[in-house]
Structures are given as C-alpha cells and as structure tokens.
mmCIF file of C-alpha atoms and ligand atoms in Angstrom:
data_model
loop_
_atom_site.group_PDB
_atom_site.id
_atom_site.type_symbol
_atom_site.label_atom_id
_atom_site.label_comp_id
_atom_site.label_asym_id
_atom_site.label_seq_id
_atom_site.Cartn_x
_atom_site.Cartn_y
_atom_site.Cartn_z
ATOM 1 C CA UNK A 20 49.877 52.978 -70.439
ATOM 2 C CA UNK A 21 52.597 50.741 -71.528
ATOM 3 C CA UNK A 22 52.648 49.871 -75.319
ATOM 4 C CA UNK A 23 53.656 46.988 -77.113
ATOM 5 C CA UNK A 24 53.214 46.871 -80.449
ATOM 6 C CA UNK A 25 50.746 44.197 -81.909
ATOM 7 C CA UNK A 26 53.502 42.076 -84.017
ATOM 8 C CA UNK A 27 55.729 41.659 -80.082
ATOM 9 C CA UNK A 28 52.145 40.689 -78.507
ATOM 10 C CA UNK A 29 51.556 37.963 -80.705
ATOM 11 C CA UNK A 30 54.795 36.289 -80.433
ATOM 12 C CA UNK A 31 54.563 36.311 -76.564
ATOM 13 C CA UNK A 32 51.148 35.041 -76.667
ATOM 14 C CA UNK A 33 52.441 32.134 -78.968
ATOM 15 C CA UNK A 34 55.740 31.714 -77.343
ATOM 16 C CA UNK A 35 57.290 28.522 -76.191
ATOM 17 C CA UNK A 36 60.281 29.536 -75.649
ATOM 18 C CA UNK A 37 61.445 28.974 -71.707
ATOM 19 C CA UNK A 38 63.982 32.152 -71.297
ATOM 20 C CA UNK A 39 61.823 33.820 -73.355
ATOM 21 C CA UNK A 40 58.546 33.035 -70.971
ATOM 22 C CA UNK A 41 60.827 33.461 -67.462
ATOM 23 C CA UNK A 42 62.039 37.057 -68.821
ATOM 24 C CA UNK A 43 58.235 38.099 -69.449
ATOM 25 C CA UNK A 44 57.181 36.590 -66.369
ATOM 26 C CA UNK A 45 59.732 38.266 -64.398
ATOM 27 C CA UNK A 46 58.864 41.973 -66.152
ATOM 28 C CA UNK A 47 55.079 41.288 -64.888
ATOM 29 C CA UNK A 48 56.241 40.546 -61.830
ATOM 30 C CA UNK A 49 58.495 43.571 -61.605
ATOM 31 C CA UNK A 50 55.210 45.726 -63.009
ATOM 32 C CA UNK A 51 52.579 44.360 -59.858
ATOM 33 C CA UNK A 52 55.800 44.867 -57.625
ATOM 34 C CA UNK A 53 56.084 48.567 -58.695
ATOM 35 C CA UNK A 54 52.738 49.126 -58.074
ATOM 36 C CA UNK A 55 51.360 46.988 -55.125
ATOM 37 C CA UNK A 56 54.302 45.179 -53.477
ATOM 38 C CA UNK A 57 54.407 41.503 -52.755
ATOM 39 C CA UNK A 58 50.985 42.103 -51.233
ATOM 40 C CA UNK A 59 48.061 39.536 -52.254
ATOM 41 C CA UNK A 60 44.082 40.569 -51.631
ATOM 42 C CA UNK A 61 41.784 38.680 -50.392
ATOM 43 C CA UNK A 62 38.156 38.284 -51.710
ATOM 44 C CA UNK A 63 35.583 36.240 -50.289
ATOM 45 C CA UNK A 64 33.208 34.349 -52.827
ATOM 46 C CA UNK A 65 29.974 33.518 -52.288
ATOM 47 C CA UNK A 66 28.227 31.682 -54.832
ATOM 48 C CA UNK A 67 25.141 31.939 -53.871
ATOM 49 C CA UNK A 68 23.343 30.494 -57.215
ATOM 50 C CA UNK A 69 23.198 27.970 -59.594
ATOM 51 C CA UNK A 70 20.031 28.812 -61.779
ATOM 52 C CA UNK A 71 20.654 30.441 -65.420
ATOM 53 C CA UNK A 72 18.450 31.323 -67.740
ATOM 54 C CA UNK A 73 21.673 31.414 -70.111
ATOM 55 C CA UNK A 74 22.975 28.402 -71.935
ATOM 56 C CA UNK A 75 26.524 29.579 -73.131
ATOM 57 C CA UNK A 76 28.393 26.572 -74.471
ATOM 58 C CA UNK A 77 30.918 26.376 -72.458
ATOM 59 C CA UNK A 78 29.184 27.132 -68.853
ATOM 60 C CA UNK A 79 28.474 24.163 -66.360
ATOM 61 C CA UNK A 80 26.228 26.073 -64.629
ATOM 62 C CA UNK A 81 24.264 26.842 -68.427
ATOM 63 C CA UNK A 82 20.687 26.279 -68.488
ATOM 64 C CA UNK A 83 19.985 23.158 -70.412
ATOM 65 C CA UNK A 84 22.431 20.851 -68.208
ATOM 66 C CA UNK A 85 19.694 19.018 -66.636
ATOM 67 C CA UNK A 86 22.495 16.513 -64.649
ATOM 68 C CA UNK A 87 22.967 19.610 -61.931
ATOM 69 C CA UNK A 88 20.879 19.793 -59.092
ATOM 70 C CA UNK A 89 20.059 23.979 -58.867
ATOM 71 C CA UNK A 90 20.468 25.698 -55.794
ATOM 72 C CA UNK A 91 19.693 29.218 -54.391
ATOM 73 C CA UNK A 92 21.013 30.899 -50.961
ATOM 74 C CA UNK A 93 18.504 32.352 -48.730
ATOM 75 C CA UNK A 94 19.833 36.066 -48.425
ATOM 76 C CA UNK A 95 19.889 35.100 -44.097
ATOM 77 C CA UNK A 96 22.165 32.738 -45.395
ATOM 78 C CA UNK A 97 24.523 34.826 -47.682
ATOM 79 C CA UNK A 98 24.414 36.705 -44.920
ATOM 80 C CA UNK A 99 25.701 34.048 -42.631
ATOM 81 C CA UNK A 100 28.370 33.638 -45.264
ATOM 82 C CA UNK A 101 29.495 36.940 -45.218
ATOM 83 C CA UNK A 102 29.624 37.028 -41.354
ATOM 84 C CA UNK A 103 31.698 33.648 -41.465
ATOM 85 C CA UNK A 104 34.099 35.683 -43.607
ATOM 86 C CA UNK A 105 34.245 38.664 -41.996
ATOM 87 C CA UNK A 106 35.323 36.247 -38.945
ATOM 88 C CA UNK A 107 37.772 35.174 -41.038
ATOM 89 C CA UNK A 108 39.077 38.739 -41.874
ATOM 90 C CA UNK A 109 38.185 39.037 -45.286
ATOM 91 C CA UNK A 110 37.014 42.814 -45.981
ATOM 92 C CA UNK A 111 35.895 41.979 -49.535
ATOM 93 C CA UNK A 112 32.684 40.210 -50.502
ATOM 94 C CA UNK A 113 31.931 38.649 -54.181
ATOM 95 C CA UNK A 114 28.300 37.700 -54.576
ATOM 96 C CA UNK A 115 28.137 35.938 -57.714
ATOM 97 C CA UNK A 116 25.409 33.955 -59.319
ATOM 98 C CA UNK A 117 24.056 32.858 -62.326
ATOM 99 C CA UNK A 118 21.367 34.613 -64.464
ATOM 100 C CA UNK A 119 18.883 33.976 -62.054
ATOM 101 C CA UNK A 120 15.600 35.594 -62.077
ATOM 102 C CA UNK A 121 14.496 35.274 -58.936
ATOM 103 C CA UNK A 122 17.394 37.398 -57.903
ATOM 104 C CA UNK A 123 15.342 40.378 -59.420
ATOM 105 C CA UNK A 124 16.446 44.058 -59.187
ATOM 106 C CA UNK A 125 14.223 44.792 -55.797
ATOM 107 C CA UNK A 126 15.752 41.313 -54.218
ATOM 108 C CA UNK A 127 19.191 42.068 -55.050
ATOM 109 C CA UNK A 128 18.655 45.584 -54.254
ATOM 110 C CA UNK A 129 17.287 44.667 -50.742
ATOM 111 C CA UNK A 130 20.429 41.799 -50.536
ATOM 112 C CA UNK A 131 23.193 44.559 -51.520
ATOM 113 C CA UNK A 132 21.616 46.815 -48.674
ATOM 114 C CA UNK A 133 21.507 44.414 -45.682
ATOM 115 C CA UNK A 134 24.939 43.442 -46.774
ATOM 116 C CA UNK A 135 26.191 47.365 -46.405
ATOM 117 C CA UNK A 136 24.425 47.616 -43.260
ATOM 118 C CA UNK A 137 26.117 44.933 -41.626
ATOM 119 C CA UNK A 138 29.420 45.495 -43.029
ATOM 120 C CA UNK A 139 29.470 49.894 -43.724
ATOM 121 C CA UNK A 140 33.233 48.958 -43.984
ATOM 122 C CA UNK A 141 33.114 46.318 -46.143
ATOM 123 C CA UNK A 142 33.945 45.901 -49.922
ATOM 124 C CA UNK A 143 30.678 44.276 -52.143
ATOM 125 C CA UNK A 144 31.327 43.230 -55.251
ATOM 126 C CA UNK A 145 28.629 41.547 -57.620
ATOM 127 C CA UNK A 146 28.679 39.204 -60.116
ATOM 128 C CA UNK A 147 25.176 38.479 -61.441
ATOM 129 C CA UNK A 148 25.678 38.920 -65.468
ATOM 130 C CA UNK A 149 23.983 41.160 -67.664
ATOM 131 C CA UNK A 150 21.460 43.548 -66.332
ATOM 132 C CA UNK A 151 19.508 46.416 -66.771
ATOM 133 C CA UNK A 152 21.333 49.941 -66.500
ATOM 134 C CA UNK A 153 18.524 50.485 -63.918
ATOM 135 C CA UNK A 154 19.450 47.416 -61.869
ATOM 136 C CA UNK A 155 22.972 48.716 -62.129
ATOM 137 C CA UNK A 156 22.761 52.334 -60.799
ATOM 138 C CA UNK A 157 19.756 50.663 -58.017
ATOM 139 C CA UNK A 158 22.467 48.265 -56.704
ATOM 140 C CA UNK A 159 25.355 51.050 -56.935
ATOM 141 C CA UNK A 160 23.207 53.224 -55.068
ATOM 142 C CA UNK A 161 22.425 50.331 -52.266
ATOM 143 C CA UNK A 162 25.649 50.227 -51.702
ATOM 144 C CA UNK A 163 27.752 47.680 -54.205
ATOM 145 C CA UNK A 164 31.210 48.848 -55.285
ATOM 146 C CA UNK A 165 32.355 46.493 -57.469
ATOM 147 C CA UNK A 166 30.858 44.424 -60.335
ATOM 148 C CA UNK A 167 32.869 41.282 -62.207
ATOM 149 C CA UNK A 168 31.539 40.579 -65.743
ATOM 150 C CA UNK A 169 34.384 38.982 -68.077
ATOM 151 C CA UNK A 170 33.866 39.400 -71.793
ATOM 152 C CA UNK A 171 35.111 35.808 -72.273
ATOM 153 C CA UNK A 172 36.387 36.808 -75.995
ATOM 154 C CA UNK A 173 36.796 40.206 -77.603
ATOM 155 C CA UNK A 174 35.903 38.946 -81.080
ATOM 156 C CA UNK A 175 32.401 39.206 -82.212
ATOM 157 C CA UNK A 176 32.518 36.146 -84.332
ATOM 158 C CA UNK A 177 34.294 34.113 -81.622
ATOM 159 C CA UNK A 178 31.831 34.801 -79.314
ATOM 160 C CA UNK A 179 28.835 34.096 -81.084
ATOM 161 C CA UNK A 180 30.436 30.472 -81.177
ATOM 162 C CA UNK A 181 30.608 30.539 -77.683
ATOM 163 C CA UNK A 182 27.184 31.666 -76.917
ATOM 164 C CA UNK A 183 23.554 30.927 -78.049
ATOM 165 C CA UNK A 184 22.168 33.176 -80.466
ATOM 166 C CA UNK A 185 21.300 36.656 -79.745
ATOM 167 C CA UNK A 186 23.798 37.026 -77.152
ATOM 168 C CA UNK A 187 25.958 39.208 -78.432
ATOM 169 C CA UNK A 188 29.617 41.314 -77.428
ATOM 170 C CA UNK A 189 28.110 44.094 -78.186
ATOM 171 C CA UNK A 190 25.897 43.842 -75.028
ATOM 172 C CA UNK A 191 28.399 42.437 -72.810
ATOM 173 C CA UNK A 192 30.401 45.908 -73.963
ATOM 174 C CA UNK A 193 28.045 48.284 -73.571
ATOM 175 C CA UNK A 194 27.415 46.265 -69.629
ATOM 176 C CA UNK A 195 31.081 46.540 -69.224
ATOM 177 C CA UNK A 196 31.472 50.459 -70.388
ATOM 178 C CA UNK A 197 28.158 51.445 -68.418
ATOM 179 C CA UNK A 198 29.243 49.725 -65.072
ATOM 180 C CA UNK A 199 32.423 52.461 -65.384
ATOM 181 C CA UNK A 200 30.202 55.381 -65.701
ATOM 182 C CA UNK A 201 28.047 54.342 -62.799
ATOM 183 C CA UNK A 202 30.815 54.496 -60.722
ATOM 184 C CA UNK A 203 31.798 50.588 -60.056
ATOM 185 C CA UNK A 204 35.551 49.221 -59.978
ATOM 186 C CA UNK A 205 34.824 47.097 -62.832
ATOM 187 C CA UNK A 206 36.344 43.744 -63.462
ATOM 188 C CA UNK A 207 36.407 42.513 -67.248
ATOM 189 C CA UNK A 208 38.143 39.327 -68.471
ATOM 190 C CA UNK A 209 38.250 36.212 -70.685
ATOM 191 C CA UNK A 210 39.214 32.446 -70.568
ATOM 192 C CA UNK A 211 42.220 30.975 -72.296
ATOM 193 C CA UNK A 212 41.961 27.879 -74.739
ATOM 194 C CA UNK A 213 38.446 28.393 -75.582
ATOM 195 C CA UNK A 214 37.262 26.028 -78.369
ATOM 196 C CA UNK A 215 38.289 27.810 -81.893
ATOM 197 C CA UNK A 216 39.947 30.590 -79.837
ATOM 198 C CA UNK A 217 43.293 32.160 -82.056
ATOM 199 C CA UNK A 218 46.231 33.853 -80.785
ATOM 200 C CA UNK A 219 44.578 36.685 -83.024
ATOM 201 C CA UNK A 220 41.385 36.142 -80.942
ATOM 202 C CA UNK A 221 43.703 37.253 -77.569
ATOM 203 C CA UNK A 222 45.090 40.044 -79.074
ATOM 204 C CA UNK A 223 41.723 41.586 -79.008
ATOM 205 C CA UNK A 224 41.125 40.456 -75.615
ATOM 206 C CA UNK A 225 44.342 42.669 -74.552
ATOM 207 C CA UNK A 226 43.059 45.304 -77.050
ATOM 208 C CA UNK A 227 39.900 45.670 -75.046
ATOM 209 C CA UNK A 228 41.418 45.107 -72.001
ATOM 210 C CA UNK A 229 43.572 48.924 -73.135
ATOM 211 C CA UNK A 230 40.295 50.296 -74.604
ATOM 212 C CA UNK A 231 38.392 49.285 -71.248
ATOM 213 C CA UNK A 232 41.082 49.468 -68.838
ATOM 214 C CA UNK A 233 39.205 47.903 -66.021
ATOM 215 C CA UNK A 234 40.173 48.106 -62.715
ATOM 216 C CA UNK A 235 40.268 44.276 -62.353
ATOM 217 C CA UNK A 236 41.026 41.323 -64.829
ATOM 218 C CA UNK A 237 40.143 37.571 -64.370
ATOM 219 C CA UNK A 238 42.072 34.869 -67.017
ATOM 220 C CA UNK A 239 41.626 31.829 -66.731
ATOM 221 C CA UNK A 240 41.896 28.444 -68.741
ATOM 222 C CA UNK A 241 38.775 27.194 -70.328
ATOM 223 C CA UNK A 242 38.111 23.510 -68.608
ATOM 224 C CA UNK A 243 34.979 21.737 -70.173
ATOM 225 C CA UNK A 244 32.140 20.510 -68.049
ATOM 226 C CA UNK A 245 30.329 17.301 -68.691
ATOM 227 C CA UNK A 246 26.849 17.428 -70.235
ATOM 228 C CA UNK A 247 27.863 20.847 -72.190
ATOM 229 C CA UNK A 248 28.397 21.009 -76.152
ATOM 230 C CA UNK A 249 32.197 21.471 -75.608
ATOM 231 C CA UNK A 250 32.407 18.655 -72.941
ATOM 232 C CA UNK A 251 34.952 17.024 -75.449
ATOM 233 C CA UNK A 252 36.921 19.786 -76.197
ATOM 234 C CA UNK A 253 40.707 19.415 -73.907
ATOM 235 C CA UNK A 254 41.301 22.415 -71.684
ATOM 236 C CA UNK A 255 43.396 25.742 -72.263
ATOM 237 C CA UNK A 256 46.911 25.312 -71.337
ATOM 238 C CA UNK A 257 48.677 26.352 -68.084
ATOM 239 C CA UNK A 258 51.224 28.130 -70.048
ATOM 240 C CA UNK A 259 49.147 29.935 -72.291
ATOM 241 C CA UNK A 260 46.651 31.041 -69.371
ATOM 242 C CA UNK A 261 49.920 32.234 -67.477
ATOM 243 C CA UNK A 262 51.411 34.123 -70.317
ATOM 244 C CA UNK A 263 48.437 36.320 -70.296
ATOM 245 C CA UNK A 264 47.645 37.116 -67.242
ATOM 246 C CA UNK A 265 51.941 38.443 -67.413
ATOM 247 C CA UNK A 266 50.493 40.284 -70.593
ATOM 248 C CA UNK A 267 47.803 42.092 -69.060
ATOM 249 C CA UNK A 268 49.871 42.532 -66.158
ATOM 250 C CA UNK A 269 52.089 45.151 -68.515
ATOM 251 C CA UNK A 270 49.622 46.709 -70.395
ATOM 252 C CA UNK A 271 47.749 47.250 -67.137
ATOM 253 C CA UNK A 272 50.001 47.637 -64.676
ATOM 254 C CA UNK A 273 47.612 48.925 -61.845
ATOM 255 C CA UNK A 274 44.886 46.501 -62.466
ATOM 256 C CA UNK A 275 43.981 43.837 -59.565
ATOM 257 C CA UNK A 276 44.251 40.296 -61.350
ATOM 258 C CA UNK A 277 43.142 36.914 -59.599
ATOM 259 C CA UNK A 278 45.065 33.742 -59.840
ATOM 260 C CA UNK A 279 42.327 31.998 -60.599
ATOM 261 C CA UNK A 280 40.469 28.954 -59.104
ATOM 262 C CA UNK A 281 40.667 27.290 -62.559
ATOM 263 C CA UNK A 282 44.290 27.974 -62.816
ATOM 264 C CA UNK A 283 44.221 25.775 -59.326
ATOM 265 C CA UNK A 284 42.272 23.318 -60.938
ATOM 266 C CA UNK A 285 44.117 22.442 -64.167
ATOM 267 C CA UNK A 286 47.575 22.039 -62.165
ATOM 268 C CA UNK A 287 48.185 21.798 -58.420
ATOM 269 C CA UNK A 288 50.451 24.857 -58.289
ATOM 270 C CA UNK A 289 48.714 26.749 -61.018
ATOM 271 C CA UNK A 290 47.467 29.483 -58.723
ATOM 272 C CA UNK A 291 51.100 30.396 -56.988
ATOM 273 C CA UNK A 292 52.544 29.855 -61.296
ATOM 274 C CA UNK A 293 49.921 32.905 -61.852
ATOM 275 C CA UNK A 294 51.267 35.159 -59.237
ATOM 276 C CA UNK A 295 54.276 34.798 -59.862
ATOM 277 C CA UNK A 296 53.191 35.820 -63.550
ATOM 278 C CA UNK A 297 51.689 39.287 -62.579
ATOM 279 C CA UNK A 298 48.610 38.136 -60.365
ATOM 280 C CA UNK A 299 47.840 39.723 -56.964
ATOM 281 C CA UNK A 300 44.562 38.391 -56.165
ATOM 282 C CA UNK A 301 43.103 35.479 -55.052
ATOM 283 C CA UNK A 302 39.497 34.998 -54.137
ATOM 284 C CA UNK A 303 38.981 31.476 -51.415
ATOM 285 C CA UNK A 304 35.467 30.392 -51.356
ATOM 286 C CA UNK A 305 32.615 31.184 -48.731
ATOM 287 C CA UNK A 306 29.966 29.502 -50.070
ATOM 288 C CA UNK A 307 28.285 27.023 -48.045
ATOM 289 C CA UNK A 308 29.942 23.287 -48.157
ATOM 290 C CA UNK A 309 26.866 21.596 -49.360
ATOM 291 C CA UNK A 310 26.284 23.883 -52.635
ATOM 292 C CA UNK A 311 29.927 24.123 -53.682
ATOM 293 C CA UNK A 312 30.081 21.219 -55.700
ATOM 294 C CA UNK A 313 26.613 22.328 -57.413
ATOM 295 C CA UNK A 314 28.110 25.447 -58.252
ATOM 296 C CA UNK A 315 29.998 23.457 -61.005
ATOM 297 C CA UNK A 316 30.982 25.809 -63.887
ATOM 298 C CA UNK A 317 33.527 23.056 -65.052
ATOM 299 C CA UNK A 318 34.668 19.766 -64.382
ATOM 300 C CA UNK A 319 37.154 18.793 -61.018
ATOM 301 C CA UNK A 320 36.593 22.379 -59.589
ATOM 302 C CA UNK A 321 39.085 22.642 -56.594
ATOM 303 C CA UNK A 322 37.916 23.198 -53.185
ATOM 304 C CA UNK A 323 34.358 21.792 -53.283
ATOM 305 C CA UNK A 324 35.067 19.720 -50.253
ATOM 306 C CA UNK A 325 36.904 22.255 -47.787
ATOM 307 C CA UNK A 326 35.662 24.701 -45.172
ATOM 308 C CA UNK A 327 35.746 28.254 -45.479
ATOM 309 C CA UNK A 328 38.600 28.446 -42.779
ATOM 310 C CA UNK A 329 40.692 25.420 -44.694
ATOM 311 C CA UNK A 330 40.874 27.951 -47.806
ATOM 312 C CA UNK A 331 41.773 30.947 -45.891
ATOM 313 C CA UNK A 332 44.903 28.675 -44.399
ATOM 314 C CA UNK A 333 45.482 26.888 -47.300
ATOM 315 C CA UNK A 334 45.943 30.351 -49.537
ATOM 316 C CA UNK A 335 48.048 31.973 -46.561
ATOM 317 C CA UNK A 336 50.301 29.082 -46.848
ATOM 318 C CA UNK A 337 50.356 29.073 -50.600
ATOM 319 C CA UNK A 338 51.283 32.925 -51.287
ATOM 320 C CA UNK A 339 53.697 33.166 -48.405
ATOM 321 C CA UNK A 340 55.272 29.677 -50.164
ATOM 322 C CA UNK A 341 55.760 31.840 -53.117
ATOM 323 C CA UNK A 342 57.200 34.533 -51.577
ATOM 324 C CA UNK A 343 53.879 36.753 -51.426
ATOM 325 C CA UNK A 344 52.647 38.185 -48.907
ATOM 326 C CA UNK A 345 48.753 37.778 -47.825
ATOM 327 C CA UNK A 346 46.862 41.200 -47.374
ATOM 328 C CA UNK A 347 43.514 41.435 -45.936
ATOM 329 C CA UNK A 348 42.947 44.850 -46.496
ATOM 330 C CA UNK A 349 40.041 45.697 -48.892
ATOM 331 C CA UNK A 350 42.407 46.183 -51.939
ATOM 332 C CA UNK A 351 40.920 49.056 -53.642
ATOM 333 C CA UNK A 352 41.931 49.742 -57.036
ATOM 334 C CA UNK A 353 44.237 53.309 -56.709
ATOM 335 C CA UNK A 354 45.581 53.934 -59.673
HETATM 336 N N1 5AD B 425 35.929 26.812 -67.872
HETATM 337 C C1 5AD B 425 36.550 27.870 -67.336
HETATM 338 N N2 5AD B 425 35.926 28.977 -66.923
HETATM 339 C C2 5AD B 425 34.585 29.011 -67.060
HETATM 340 N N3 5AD B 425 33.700 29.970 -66.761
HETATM 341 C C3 5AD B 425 32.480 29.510 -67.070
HETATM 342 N N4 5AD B 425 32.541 28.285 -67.588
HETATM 343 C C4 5AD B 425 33.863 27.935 -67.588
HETATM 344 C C5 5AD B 425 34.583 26.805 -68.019
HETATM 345 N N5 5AD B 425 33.976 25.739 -68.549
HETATM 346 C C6 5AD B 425 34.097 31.286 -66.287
HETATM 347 C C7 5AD B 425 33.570 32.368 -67.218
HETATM 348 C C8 5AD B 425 32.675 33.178 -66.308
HETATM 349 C C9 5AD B 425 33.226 32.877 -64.932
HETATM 350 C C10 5AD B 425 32.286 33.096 -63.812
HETATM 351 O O1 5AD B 425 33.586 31.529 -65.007
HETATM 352 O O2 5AD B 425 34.651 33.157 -67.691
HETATM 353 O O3 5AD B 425 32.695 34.553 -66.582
HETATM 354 FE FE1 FES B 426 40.561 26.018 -50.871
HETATM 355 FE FE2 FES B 426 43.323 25.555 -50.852
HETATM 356 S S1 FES B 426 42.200 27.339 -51.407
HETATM 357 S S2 FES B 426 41.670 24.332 -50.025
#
C-alpha cells in the first residue's frame, strides 16, 4: 500500500494549484494504468426502487420528500432489465434500491437467485443499504458477489449531521467490515462537498478507505435535491470531487473506481475529467425509462430521458474520446 503522509494529503485535497493538480492527476492515472490498462468496466444499473424508510438529509430519494412519486420494479421486470443488458453486453448487474421493506430478505433472496439462474455467468452486485448479517450471508449464498454501500463521511460527528438520529458510522462500519468477511467484493465510498464537510473530514474518508481497503470506491460531488433540508446548500466542486477520486486512486491502486453519474451531472465532461483522474468504471443505466426520473437522489440527474442502448453508445463514445478503452468483461477485482 502506497503511503502518503497525512500533512502531503491535506495539501492535495486543498490544492488549487493547476501543475500541481495535472502532476497528481497524471500519477493516478499512471497507478490505474499499472494495474488495469486503459481498460474501462462496464456495470449495468438497475434502480429498481424508490421507497426508503431512511430520511438522510441529503438523499432525494429520503423518506419524508413527499413531492416524489415512489416506485417499485416487479422482479419479471428487473429481470427484463437485466436481459435488455445482457443484450447489450454488459456482464455486470447493480441492483440498487432504497431501504425498502418490501424488498425483504426472502424477496431479495428469491430476486438474487432467479437473477444467477439466468445469468450463472454473470456479475450481481447489490445495493440495498444496511441489512441484517443474515440477509447478507442469505443473498451471498443465492448467488450475489458484490455489494455497494458508501460510508458517505468517515467522521462520526459529520455524519450524524448528515443523517437522522440513531443512524450512526458505527453501523455503516461494522455493514462495510462484515460484507468482507462474507465473502463480497465490497464497494465503500463518500460524496465530496457535503454540507459542513472539512478537508480534515476527507482525510478520514482516505483513512478508512486504507483501513477498509475495499475492492471498489464511488466519489462523487454532493448535489442537493429539492424538498430536502440541504436543498439550499451549492454542490461539491468538480475539482475537489476529481482530486479524490486521483487520491484514492494512489492509496488504492487496485481498487475499481466509477466516474460517477453525478460527476456527469455537475459538468458535461465531468465523467471523462474523472477517468482521466484515476477512474476505471462507469456504470450506464438499465432502469426502465419511465422510473428514471423518480429515482431522483439529486437534482438535474443525467440520463433520465435516454434508452438503455443510448447510454451504452453514448459511454463507448465518451471513454474512447478520452483515450480509454471500453471493456465489457465482468471486471473482477484481482488484486
Ligand atoms: N448528491 C450526491 N450523491 C448523493 N447520494 C445520495 N444523495 C445524493 C446527493 N444529494 C449518493 C450517496 C449514496 C448513493 C447511492 O448516492 O452517496 O450512497
Ligand atoms: Fe446516458 Fe450518455 S451515459 S446518455
């Protein structure tokens, strides 16, 4: 593991300075290229619901924003996603959802297994939040591989500002730390610009990140959402967002980051900016046309209005623009 010692991490994460930003940019890219080539993964994303029974701060999708219409896939039609996408050649599928408890363990359990039966080959990664270690090791079992939960800030009192009370990092840890044991490639990560987020608050995050060392990392900007407590807050910066994912690129150089969606939404090139900062994957959208713009986390989400195929295109074009090259393999994690 690379290390950099806390005083030099601070003053890139602050850093304005252009040569400054190109020469860590260009040592991130030189880290992903070391490891994985020019290549770029694919992962299909189905979101296949809107219902929470969380209301963190932040979150579009949070329970008490009553201005969303909620929404919930039928698992014939996830399926239908998932064979739309296999069409498509993706060989990775990301169910992700809110805390919904409908979704309980035995659903998901029976979702995860007519997934694996249709697609033995196929990566399935979940995204459902916090659940029991029971659910976890059930789901495992049925045949899931790979389970996204971000921490969203590694500092205890940061995130209690971020999230209603008595939901707590400590939980969202122990998730994180039991998901590795079970077995899962594990995906951890946090959003830059956060209301009352420091550059001390991202150390930790890239502490963590070196005391978790997940096999995936998402970063992306914090962009508020209408009808939310921090609807008036302004959104993380481009820069800022793209400095870390270069960050976390070094310290972990074998880990599979996205260039996010909200990256693409904050600025029109944002998602090609993070690859060339260290990124590698990028994840277009499966879910149906009709639900996308319901599945509003935050505001001006891109790619609410396209088809499945127009993303798939679109991205192609993007990474080969540049000077990636697409990969539809299933992009295990091999370090
Ligand atoms: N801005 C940016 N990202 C957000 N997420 C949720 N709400 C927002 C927002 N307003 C991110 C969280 C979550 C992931 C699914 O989406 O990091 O883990
Ligand atoms: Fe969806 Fe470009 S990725 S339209």
């Amino acid at each position: 593991m690379v290390n950099i010692p806390d005083a030099e991490l601070l003053r890139l994460i602050r850093t304005e300075d252009p040569e400054e930003t190109e020469a860590l940019f260009a040592a991130a890219r030189a880290a992903r290229e070391a490891r994985y080539g020019r290549r770029v993964f694919f992962r299909g994303l189905i979101e296949f619901s809107n219902y929470c029974k969380n209301d963190c701060l932040y979150c579009g999708i949070r329970r008490s924003r009553s201005s969303i219409e909620r929404y919930r896939l039928s698992e014939e039609r996830i399926l239908a996603c998932c064979r739309l996408g296999d069409l498509l050649g993706y060989k990775t599928f990301v169910l992700q959802s809110g805390e919904d408890p409908w979704w309980d363990d035995a659903r998901v359990t029976a979702l995860v297994a007519a997934v694996r039966s249709a697609f033995p080959d196929h990566a399935i990664t979940l995204s459902l939040g916090e659940r029991s270690p029971r659910a976890f090791e059930r789901w495992f079992r049925a045949g899931a591989n790979r389970y996204l939960l971000r921490h969203e800030t590694a500092d205890a009192e940061h995130y209690a500002r971020l999230h209603p009370e008595g939901i707590t990092l400590a939980s969202r840890k122990k998730c994180l730390f039991m998901l590795k044991e079970i077995g899962y490639q594990v995906g951890a990560g946090f959003m830059v610009g956060t209301p009352f987020q420091t550059p001390e608050h991202l150390l930790e995050d890239l502490h963590f990140l070196q005391e978790l060392h997940p096999h995936m990392a998402g970063i992306g900007p914090f962009i508020p959402a209408e009808d939310t407590p921090f609807a008036a807050f302004p959104a993380g910066s481009l820069a800022q967002s793209l400095r870390m994912i270069a960050l976390v690129r070094l310290l972990l150089p074998d880990a599979l980051i996205p260039a996010t969606t909200a990256l693409g939404t904050i600025s029109p090139l944002g998602r090609e900016q993070g690859l060339r900062a260290g990124a590698n994957v990028v994840m277009p959208n499966l879910s149906p046309r009709a639900v996308r713009p319901l599945y509003a986390l935050y505001d001006h989400k891109i790619c609410t209005g396209d088809e499945a195929a127009e993303c798939r295109f679109c991205l192609e074009g993007r990474i080969r623009g540049a000077g990636f090259e697409p990969d539809l393999s299933r992009g295990d994690w091999t370090g």
